[in-house]
Tab-separated table of C-alpha atoms in Angstrom:
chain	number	residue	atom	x	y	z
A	1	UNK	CA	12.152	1.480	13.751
A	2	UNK	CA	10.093	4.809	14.313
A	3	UNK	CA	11.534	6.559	11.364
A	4	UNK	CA	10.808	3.198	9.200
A	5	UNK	CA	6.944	2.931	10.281
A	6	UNK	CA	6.304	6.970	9.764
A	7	UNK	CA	7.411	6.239	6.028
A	8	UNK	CA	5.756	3.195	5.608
A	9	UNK	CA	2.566	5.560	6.902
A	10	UNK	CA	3.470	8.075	4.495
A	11	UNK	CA	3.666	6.302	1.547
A	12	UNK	CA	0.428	4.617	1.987
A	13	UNK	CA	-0.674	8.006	2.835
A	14	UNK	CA	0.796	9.315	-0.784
A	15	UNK	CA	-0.746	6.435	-2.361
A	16	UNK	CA	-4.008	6.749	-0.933
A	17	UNK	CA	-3.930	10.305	-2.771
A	18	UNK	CA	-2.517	9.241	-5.507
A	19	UNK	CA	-5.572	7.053	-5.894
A	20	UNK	CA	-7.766	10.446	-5.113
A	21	UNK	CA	-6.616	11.918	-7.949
A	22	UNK	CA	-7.504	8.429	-9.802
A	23	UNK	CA	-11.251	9.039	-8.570
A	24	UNK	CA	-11.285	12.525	-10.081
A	25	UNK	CA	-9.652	11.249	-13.298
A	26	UNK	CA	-12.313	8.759	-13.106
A	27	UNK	CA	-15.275	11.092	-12.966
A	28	UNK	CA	-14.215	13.529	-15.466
A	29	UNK	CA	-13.220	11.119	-17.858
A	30	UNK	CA	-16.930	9.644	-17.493
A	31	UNK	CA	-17.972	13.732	-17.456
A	32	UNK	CA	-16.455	14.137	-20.186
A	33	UNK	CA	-17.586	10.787	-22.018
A	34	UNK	CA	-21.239	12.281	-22.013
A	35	UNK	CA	-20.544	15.815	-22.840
A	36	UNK	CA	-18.796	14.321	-26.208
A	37	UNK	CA	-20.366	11.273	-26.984
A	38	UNK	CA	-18.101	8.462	-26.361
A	39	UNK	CA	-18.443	5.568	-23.652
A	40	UNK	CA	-15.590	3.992	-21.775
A	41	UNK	CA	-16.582	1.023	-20.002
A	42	UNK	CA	-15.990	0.649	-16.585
A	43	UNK	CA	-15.123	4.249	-15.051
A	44	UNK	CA	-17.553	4.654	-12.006
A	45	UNK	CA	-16.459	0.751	-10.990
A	46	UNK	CA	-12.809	1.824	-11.223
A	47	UNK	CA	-13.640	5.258	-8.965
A	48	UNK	CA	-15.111	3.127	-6.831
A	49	UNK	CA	-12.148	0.932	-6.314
A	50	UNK	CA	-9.553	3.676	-5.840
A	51	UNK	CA	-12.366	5.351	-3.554
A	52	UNK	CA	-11.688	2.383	-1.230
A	53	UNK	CA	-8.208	1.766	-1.846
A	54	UNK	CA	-7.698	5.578	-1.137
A	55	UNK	CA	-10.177	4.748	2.323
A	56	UNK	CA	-8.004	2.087	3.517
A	57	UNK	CA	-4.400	3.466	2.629
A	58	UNK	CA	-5.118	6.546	4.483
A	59	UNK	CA	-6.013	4.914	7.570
A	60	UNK	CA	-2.676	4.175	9.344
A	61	UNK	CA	-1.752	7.692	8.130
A	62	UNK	CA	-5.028	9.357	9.790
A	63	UNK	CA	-4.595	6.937	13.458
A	64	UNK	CA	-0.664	8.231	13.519
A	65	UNK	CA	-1.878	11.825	13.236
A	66	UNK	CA	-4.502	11.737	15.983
A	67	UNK	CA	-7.100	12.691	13.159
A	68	UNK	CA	-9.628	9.662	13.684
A	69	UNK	CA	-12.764	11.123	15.923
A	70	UNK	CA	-12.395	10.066	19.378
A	71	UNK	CA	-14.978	10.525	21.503
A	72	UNK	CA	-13.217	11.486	24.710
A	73	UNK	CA	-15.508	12.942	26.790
A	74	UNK	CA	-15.444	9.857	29.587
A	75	UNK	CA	-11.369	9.716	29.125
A	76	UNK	CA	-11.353	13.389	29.865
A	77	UNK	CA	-14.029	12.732	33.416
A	78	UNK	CA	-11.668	9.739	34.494
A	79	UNK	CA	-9.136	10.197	37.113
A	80	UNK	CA	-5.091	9.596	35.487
A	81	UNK	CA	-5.195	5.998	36.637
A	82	UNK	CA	-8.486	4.846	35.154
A	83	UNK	CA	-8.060	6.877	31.876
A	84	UNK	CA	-4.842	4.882	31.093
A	85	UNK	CA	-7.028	1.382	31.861
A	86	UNK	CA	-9.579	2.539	29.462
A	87	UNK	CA	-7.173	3.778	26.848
A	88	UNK	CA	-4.767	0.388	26.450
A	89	UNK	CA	-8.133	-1.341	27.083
A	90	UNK	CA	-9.208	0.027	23.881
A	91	UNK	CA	-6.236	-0.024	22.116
A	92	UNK	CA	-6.230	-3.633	22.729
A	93	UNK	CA	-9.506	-3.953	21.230
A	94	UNK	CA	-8.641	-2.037	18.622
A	95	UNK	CA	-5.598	-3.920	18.006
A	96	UNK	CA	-7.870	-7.484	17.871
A	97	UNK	CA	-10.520	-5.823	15.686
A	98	UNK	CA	-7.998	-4.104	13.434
A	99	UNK	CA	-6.272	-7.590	12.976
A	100	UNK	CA	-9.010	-9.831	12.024
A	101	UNK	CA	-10.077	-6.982	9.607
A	102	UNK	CA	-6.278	-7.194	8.215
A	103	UNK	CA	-6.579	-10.864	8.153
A	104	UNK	CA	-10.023	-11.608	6.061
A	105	UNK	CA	-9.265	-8.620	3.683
A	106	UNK	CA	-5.846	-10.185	3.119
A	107	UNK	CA	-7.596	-13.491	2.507
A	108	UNK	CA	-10.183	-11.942	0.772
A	109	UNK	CA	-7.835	-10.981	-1.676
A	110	UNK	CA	-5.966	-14.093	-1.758
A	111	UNK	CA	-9.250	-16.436	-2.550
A	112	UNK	CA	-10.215	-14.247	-5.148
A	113	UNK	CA	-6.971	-14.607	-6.920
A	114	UNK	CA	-7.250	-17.804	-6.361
A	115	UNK	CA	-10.640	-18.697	-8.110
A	116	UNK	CA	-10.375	-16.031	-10.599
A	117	UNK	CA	-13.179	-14.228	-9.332
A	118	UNK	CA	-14.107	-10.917	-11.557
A	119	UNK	CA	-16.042	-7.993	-11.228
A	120	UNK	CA	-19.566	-8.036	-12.678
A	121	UNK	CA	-19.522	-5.235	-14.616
A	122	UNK	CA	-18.335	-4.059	-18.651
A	123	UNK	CA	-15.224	-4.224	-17.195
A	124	UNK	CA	-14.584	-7.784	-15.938
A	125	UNK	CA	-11.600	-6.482	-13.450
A	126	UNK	CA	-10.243	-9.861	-11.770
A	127	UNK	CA	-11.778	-8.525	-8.320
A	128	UNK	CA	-8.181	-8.881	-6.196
A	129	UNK	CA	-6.383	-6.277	-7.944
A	130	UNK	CA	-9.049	-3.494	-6.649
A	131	UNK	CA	-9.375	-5.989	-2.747
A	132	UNK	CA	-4.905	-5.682	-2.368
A	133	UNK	CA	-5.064	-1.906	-1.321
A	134	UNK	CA	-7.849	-2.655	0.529
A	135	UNK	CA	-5.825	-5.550	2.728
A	136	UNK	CA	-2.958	-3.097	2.783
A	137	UNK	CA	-4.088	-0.300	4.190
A	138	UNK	CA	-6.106	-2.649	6.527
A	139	UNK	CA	-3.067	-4.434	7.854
A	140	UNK	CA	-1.102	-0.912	7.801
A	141	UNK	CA	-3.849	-0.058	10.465
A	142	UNK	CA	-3.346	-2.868	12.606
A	143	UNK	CA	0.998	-2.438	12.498
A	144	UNK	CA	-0.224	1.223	13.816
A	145	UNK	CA	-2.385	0.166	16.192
A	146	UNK	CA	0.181	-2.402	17.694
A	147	UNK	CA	2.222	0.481	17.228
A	148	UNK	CA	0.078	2.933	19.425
A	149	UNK	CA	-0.728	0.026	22.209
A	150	UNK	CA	3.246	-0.259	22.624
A	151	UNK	CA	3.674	3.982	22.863
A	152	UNK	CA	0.818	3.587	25.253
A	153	UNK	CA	2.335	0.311	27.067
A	154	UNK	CA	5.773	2.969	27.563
A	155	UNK	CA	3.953	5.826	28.333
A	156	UNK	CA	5.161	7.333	25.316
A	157	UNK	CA	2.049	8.222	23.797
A	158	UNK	CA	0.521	10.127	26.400
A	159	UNK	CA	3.627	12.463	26.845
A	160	UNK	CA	3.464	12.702	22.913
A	161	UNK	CA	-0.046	14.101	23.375
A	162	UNK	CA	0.073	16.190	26.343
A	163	UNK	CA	3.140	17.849	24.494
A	164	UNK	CA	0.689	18.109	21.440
A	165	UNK	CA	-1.770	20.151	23.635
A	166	UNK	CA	0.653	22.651	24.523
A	167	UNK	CA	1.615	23.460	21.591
A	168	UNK	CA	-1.994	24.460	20.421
């Protein structure tokens, strides 16, 4: 099961880049557009939508890798037993408040499929295509947060990042 949710992290991780390299493909193509006189329609909607399909896809990725800020200056005052409290405290949190996020971008997505609901641009994009990374990634982040409440449940995860500290 671990090896199967660090790919599934990974590829949303390679995705999200891959849509990176959409946004710059985006902005030189409209760069370009001026500098020789043609127009094509729709280019800073369509780096906006892989801006926030890269956002979301990248977010399981990020939590896995201990890169989201934490601000750990109370978890680092706390004795052993209360730091653990407030850590699976707010993993559960984060766990409820990464789900319902998951769960209205999904149906987001869903009703806009659904009533054929397009963007209002030049470019008339039928608005779920761009809103089905965004539910993705956002669900990815909740399977990693369940993820991290259950390493944190088996005292897993704090081993994992006391070992982490050594090594640096």
């Amino acid at each position: 099961m671990r090896a199967t949710l660090d790919a599934l992290y990974d590829a949303a991780a390679w995705v999200a880049a891959a849509c990176m390299i959409g946004v710059l493909a985006m902005v030189l193509l409209s760069i370009a557009g001026r500098q020789f006189g043609f127009y094509v329609p729709g280019t800073d909607a369509y780096a906006g939508y892989l801006m926030a399909g890269s956002s979301f896809l990248a977010l399981a990725h990020t939590l896995k890798r201990n890169e989201h800020i934490r601000v750990t200056l109370v978890l680092n005052l706390s004795p052993p037993a209360l730091r653990r409290a407030l850590q699976l405290w707010s993993l559960g949190v984060a766990v409820l408040l990464s789900g319902l996020l998951g769960w209205f971008c999904a149906r987001l997505a869903w009703q806009s499929r659904q009533f054929h609901d397009i963007s209002t641009g030049a470019d008339a994009t039928p608005l779920w295509i761009p809103q089905v990374p965004m539910a993705i990634g956002a669900l990815l982040l909740f399977v990693a947060f369940v993820d991290e409440l259950v390493l944190a449940l088996r005292s897993v995860r704090e081993a994992r990042e006391t070992d982490l500290a050594r090594v640096e």
